[in-house]
Short mmCIF file of C-alpha atoms and ligand atoms in Angstrom, two decimals:
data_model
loop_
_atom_site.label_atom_id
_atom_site.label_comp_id
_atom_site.label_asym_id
_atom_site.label_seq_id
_atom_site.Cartn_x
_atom_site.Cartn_y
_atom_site.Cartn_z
CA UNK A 1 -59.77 2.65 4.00
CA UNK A 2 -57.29 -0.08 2.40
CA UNK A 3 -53.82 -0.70 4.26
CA UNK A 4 -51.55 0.12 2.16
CA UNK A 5 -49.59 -2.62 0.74
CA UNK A 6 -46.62 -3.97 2.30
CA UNK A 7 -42.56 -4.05 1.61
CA UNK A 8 -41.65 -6.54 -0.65
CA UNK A 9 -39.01 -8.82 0.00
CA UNK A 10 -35.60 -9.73 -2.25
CA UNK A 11 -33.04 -12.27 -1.95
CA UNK A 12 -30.69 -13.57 -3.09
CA UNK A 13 -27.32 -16.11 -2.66
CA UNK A 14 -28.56 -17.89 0.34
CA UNK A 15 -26.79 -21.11 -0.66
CA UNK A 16 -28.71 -23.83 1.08
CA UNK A 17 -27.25 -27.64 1.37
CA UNK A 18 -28.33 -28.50 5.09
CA UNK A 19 -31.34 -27.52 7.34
CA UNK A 20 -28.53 -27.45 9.95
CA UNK A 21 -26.56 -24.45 8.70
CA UNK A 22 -27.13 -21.20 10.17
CA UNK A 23 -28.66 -19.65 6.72
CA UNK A 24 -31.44 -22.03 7.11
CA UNK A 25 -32.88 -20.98 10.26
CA UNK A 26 -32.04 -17.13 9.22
CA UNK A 27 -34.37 -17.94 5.83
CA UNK A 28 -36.95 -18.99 8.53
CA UNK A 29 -37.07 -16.23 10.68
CA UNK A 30 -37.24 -13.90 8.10
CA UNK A 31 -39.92 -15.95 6.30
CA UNK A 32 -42.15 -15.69 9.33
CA UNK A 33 -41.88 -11.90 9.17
CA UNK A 34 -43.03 -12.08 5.23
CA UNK A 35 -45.80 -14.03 6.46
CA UNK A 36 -46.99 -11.59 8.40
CA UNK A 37 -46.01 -8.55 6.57
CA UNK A 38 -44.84 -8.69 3.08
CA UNK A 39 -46.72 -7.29 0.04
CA UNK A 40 -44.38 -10.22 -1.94
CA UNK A 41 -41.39 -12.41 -1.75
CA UNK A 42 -38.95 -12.47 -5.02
CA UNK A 43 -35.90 -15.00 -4.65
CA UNK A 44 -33.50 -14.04 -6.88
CA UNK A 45 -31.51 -17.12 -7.57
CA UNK A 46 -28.68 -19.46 -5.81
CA UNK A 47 -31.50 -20.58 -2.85
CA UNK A 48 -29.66 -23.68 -3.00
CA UNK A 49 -26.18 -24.70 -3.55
CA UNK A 50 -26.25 -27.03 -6.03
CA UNK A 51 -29.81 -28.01 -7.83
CA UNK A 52 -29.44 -31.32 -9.68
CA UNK A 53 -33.32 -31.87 -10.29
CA UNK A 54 -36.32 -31.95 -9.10
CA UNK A 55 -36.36 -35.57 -8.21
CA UNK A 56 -33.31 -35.19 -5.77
CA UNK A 57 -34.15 -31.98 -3.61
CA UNK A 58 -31.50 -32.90 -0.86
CA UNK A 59 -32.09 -32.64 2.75
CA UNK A 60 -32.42 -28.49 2.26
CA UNK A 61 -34.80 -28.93 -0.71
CA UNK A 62 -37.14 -31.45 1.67
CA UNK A 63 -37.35 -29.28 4.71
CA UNK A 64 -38.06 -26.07 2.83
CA UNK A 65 -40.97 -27.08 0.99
CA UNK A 66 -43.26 -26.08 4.29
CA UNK A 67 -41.48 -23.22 5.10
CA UNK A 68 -42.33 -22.03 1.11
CA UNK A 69 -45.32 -23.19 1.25
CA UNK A 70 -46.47 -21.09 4.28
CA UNK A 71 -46.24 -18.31 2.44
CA UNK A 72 -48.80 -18.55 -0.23
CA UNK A 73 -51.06 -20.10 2.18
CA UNK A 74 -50.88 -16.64 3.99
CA UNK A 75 -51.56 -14.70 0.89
CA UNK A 76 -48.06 -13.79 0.48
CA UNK A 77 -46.82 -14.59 -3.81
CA UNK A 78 -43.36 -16.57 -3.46
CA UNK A 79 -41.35 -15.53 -7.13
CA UNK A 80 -38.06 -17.34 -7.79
CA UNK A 81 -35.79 -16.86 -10.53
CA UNK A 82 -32.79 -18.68 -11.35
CA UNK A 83 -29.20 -18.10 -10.01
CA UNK A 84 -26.12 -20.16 -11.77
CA UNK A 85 -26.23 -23.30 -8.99
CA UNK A 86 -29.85 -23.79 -8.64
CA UNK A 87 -31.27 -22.87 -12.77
CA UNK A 88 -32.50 -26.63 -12.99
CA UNK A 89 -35.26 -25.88 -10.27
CA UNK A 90 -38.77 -26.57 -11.93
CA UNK A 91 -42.02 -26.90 -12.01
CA UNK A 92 -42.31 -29.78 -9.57
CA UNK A 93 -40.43 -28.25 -6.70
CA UNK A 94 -41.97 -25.09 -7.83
CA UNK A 95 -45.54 -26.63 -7.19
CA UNK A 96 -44.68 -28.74 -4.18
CA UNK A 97 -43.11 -25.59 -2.63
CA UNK A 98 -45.59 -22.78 -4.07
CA UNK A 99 -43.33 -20.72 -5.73
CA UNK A 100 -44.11 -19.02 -9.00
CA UNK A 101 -41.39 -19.40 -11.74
CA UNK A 102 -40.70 -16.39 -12.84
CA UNK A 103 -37.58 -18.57 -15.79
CA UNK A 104 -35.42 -15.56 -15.89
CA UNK A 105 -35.20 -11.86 -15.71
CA UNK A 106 -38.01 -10.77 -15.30
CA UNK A 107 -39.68 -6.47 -15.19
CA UNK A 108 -41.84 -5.92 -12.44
CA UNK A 109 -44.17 -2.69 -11.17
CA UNK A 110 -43.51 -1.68 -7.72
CA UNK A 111 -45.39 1.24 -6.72
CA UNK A 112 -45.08 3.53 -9.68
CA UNK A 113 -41.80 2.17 -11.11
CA UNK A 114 -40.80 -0.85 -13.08
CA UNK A 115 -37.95 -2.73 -11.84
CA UNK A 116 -35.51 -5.46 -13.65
CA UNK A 117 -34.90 -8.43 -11.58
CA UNK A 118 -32.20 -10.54 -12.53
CA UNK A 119 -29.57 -12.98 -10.84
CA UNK A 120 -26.89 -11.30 -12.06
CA UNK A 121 -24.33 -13.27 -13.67
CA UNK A 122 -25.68 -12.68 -17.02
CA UNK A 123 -24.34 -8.98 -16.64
CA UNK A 124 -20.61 -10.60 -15.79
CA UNK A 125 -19.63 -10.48 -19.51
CA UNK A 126 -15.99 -9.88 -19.20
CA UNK A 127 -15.98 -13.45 -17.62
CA UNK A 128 -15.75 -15.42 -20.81
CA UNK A 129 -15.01 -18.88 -19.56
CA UNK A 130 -18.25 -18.47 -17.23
CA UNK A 131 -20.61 -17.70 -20.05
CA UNK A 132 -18.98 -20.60 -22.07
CA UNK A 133 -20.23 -22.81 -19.28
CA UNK A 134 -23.32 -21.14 -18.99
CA UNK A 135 -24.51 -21.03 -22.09
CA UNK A 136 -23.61 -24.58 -22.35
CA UNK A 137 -25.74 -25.79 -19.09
CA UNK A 138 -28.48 -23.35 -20.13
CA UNK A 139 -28.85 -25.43 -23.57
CA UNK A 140 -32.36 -27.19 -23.15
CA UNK A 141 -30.50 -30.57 -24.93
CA UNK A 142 -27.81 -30.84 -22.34
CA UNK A 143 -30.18 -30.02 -19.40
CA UNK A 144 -32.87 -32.77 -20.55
CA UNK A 145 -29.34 -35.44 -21.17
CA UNK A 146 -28.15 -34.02 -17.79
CA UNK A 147 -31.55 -35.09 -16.00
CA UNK A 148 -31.80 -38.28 -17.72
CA UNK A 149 -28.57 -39.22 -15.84
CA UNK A 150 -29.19 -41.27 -12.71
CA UNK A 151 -29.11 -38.75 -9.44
CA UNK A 152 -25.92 -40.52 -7.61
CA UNK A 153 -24.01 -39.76 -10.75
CA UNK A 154 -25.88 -36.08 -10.94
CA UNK A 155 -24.22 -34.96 -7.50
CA UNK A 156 -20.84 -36.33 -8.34
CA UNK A 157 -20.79 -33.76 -11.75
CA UNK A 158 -22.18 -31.64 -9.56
CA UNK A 159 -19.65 -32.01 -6.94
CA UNK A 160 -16.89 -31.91 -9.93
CA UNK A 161 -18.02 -28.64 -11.26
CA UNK A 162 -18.13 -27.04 -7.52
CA UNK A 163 -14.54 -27.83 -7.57
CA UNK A 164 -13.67 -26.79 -10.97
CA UNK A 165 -15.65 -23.68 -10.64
CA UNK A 166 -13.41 -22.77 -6.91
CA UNK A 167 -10.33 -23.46 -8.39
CA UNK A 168 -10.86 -21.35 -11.49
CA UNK A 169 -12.09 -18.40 -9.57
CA UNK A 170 -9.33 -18.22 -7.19
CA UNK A 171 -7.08 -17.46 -10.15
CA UNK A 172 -9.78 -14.85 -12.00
CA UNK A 173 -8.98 -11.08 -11.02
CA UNK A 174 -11.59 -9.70 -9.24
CA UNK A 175 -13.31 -7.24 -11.46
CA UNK A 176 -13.91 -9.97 -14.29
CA UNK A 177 -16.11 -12.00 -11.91
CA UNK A 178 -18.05 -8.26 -11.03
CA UNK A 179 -20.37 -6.88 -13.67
CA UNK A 180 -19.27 -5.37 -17.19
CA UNK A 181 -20.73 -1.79 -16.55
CA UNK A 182 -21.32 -1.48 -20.55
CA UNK A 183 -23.60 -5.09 -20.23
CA UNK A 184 -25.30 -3.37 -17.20
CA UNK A 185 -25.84 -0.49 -19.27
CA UNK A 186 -27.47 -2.06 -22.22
CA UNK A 187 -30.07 -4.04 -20.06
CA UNK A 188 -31.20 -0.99 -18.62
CA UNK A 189 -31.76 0.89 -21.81
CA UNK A 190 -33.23 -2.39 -23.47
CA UNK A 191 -35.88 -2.74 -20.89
CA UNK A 192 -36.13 0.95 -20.53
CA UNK A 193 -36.33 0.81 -16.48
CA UNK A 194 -34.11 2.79 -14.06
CA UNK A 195 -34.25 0.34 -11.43
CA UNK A 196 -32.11 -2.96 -11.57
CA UNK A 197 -31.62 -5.43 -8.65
CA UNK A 198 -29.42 -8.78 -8.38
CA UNK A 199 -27.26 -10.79 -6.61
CA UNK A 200 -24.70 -13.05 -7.27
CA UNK A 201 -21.50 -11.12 -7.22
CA UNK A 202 -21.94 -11.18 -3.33
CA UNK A 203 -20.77 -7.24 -3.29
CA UNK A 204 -23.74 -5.88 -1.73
CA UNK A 205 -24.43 -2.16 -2.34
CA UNK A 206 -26.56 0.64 -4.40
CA UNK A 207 -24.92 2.01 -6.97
CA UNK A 208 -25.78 4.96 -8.95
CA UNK A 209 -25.91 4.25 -13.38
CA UNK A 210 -25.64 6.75 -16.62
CA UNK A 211 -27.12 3.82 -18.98
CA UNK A 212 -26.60 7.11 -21.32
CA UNK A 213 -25.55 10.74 -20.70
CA UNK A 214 -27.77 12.40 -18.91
CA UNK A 215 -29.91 9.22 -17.90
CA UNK A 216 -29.63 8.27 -13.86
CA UNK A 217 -30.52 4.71 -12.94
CA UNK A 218 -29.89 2.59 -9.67
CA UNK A 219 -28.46 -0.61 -9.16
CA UNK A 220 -29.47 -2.74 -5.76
CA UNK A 221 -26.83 -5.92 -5.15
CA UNK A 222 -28.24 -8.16 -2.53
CA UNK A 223 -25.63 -9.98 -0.32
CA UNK A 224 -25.03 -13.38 -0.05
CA UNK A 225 -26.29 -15.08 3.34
CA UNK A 226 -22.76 -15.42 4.99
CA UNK A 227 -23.79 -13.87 8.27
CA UNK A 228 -27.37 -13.18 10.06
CA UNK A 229 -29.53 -11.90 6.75
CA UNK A 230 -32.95 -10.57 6.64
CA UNK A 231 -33.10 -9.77 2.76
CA UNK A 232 -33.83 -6.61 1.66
CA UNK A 233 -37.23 -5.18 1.99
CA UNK A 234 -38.61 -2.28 -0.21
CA UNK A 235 -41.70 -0.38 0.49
CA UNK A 236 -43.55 0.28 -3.11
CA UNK A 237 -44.02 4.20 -2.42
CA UNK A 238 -40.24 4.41 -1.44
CA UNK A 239 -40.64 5.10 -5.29
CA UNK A 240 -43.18 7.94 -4.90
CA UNK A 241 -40.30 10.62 -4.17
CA UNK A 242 -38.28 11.11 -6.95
CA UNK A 243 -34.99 12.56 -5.10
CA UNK A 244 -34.55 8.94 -3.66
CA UNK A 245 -33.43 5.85 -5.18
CA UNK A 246 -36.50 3.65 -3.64
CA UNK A 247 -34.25 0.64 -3.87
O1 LP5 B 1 -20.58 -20.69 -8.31
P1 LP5 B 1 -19.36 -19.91 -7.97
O2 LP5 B 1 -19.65 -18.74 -7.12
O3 LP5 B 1 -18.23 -20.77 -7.45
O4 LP5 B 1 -18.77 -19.33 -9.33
C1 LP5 B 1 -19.61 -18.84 -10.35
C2 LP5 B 1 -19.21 -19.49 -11.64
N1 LP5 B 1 -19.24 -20.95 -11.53
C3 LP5 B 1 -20.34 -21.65 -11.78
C4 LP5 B 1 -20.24 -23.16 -11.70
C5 LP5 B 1 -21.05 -23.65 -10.55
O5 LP5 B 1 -20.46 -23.26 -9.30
C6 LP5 B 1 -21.13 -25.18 -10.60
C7 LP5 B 1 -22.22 -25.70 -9.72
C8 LP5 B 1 -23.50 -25.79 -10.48
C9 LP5 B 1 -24.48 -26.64 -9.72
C10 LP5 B 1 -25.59 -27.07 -10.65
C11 LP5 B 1 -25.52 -28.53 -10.85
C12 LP5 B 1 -25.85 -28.95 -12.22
C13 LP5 B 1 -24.74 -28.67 -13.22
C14 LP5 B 1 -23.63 -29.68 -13.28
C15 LP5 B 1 -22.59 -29.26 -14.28
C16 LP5 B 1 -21.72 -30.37 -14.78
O6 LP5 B 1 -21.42 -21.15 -12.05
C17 LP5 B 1 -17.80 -19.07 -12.00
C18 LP5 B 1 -17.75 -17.55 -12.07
C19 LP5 B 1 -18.18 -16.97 -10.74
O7 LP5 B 1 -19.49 -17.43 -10.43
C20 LP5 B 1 -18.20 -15.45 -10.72
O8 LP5 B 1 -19.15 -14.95 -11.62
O9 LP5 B 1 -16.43 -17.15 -12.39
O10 LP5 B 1 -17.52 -19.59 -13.29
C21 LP5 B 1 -16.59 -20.58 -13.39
O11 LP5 B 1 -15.83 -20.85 -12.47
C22 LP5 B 1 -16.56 -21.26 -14.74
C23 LP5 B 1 -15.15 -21.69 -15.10
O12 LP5 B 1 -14.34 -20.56 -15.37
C24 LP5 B 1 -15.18 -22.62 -16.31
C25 LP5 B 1 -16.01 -23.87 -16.16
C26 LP5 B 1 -15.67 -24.73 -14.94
C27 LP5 B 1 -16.70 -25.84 -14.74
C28 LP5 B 1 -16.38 -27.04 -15.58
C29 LP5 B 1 -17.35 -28.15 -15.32
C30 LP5 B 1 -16.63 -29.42 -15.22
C31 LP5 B 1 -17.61 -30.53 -15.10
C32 LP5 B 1 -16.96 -31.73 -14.50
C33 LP5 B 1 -17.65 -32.95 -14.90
C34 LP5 B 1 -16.89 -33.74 -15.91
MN1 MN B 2 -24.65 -16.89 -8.24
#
């Protein structure tokens, strides 16, 4: 008879800039055990700090490509969607490393559900000035003039934004940078799934959802890699019993 298959993997937030920092050799270990184990791997945006292209992968970029790589050439499927620091990650790195693109939210099947995968900050709506900027950077015109800029001048706007971006959150109350529960809501219903799972708010938890009265869905937010992280593993017929969340 056939093993079954194995847990999948999720993460998110990890927030890579140096193959010295503790998150790096974390995201190594636990990599090892997907190689061995793991059904799939779906990285669910923010891998890296700051992405500024392709072209200029920084010293995190270059020393993960082998420790991606080993995956697929196990047999274990590397997915990776975009977060908000890393959503100029392509098809280069993507081939070099061999992760599949997955561009954006994405539905998958696990076991005998269907799950939304998302990074998460498109369901912080009450955060105006962030989707101002986001909708800006995510314009395929200012991404191709952004690129076109030479790479030294790339990590300095980078660099800018970083700062920009901590001092305006400092002064943001708490609850506008956490999901709008009515946004949450409405992606649920609109891809009809009762299983969600992100990151980016760095509030790790399960939550229980009414996307509409008498409709239960669950919510899984990953944590960010800010002490010793393994991810979050799921095994597909965790979904087989309908009095747990599976997530
Ligand atoms: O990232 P984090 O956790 O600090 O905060 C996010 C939102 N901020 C961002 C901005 C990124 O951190 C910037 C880094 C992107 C790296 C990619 C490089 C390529 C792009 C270069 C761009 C020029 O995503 C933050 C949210 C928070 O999550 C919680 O959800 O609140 O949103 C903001 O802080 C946005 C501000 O409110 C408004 C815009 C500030 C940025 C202005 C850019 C200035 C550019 C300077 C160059 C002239
Ligand atoms: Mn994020």
């Amino acid at each position: 008879m056939l093993d079954p298959p194995g847990p999948y993997l999720f993460l998110s937030d990890v927030h890579l800039e140096s193959p010295a920092q503790p998150a790096f050799g974390w995201l190594c270990e636990t990599f090892a055990a997907a190689r061995q184990r793991a059904a799939g791997v779906y990285i669910l945006g923010d891998l890296f700090e700051a992405w500024i292209g392709d072209d200029a992968p920084g010293a995190a970029g270059e020393a993960l490509i082998p420790v991606l790589a080993a995956l697929p050439a196990a047999g274990v499927p590397v997915y990776f969607l975009p977060g908000n620091r890393d959503f100029l990650l392509g098809e280069r790195y993507a081939v070099a490393s061999g992760m599949t693109l997955l561009g954006g939210p994405a539905v998958i099947p696990i076991g005998a559900a269907r799950v939304l995968l998302l990074h998460g900050d498109e369901l912080c709506t009450g955060d105006t000035a962030y989707q101002a900027f986001r909708a800006e950077v995510r314009d395929p015109a200012w991404q191709r003039a952004f690129l076109a800029r030479p790479a030294t001048e790339r990590l300095e706007l980078a660099r800018r934004a970083r700062d920009a971006s901590s001092l305006a959150t400092t002064g943001k109350p708490a609850a506008i940078m956490d999901v709008e529960p009515a946004t949450v809501a409405a992606w649920l219903t609109r891809h009809d799934v009762q299983y969600m799972i992100h990151g980016h708010t760095h509030r790790p938890a399960l939550h229980r959802e009414t996307p509409a009265p008498g409709v239960t869905a669950w919510r899984r937010v990953l944590g960010a890699w800010e002490k010793p992280a393994m991810g979050h593993w799921i095994r597909p017929e965790s979904f087989s019993d309908p009095q747990t969340p599976g997530l």
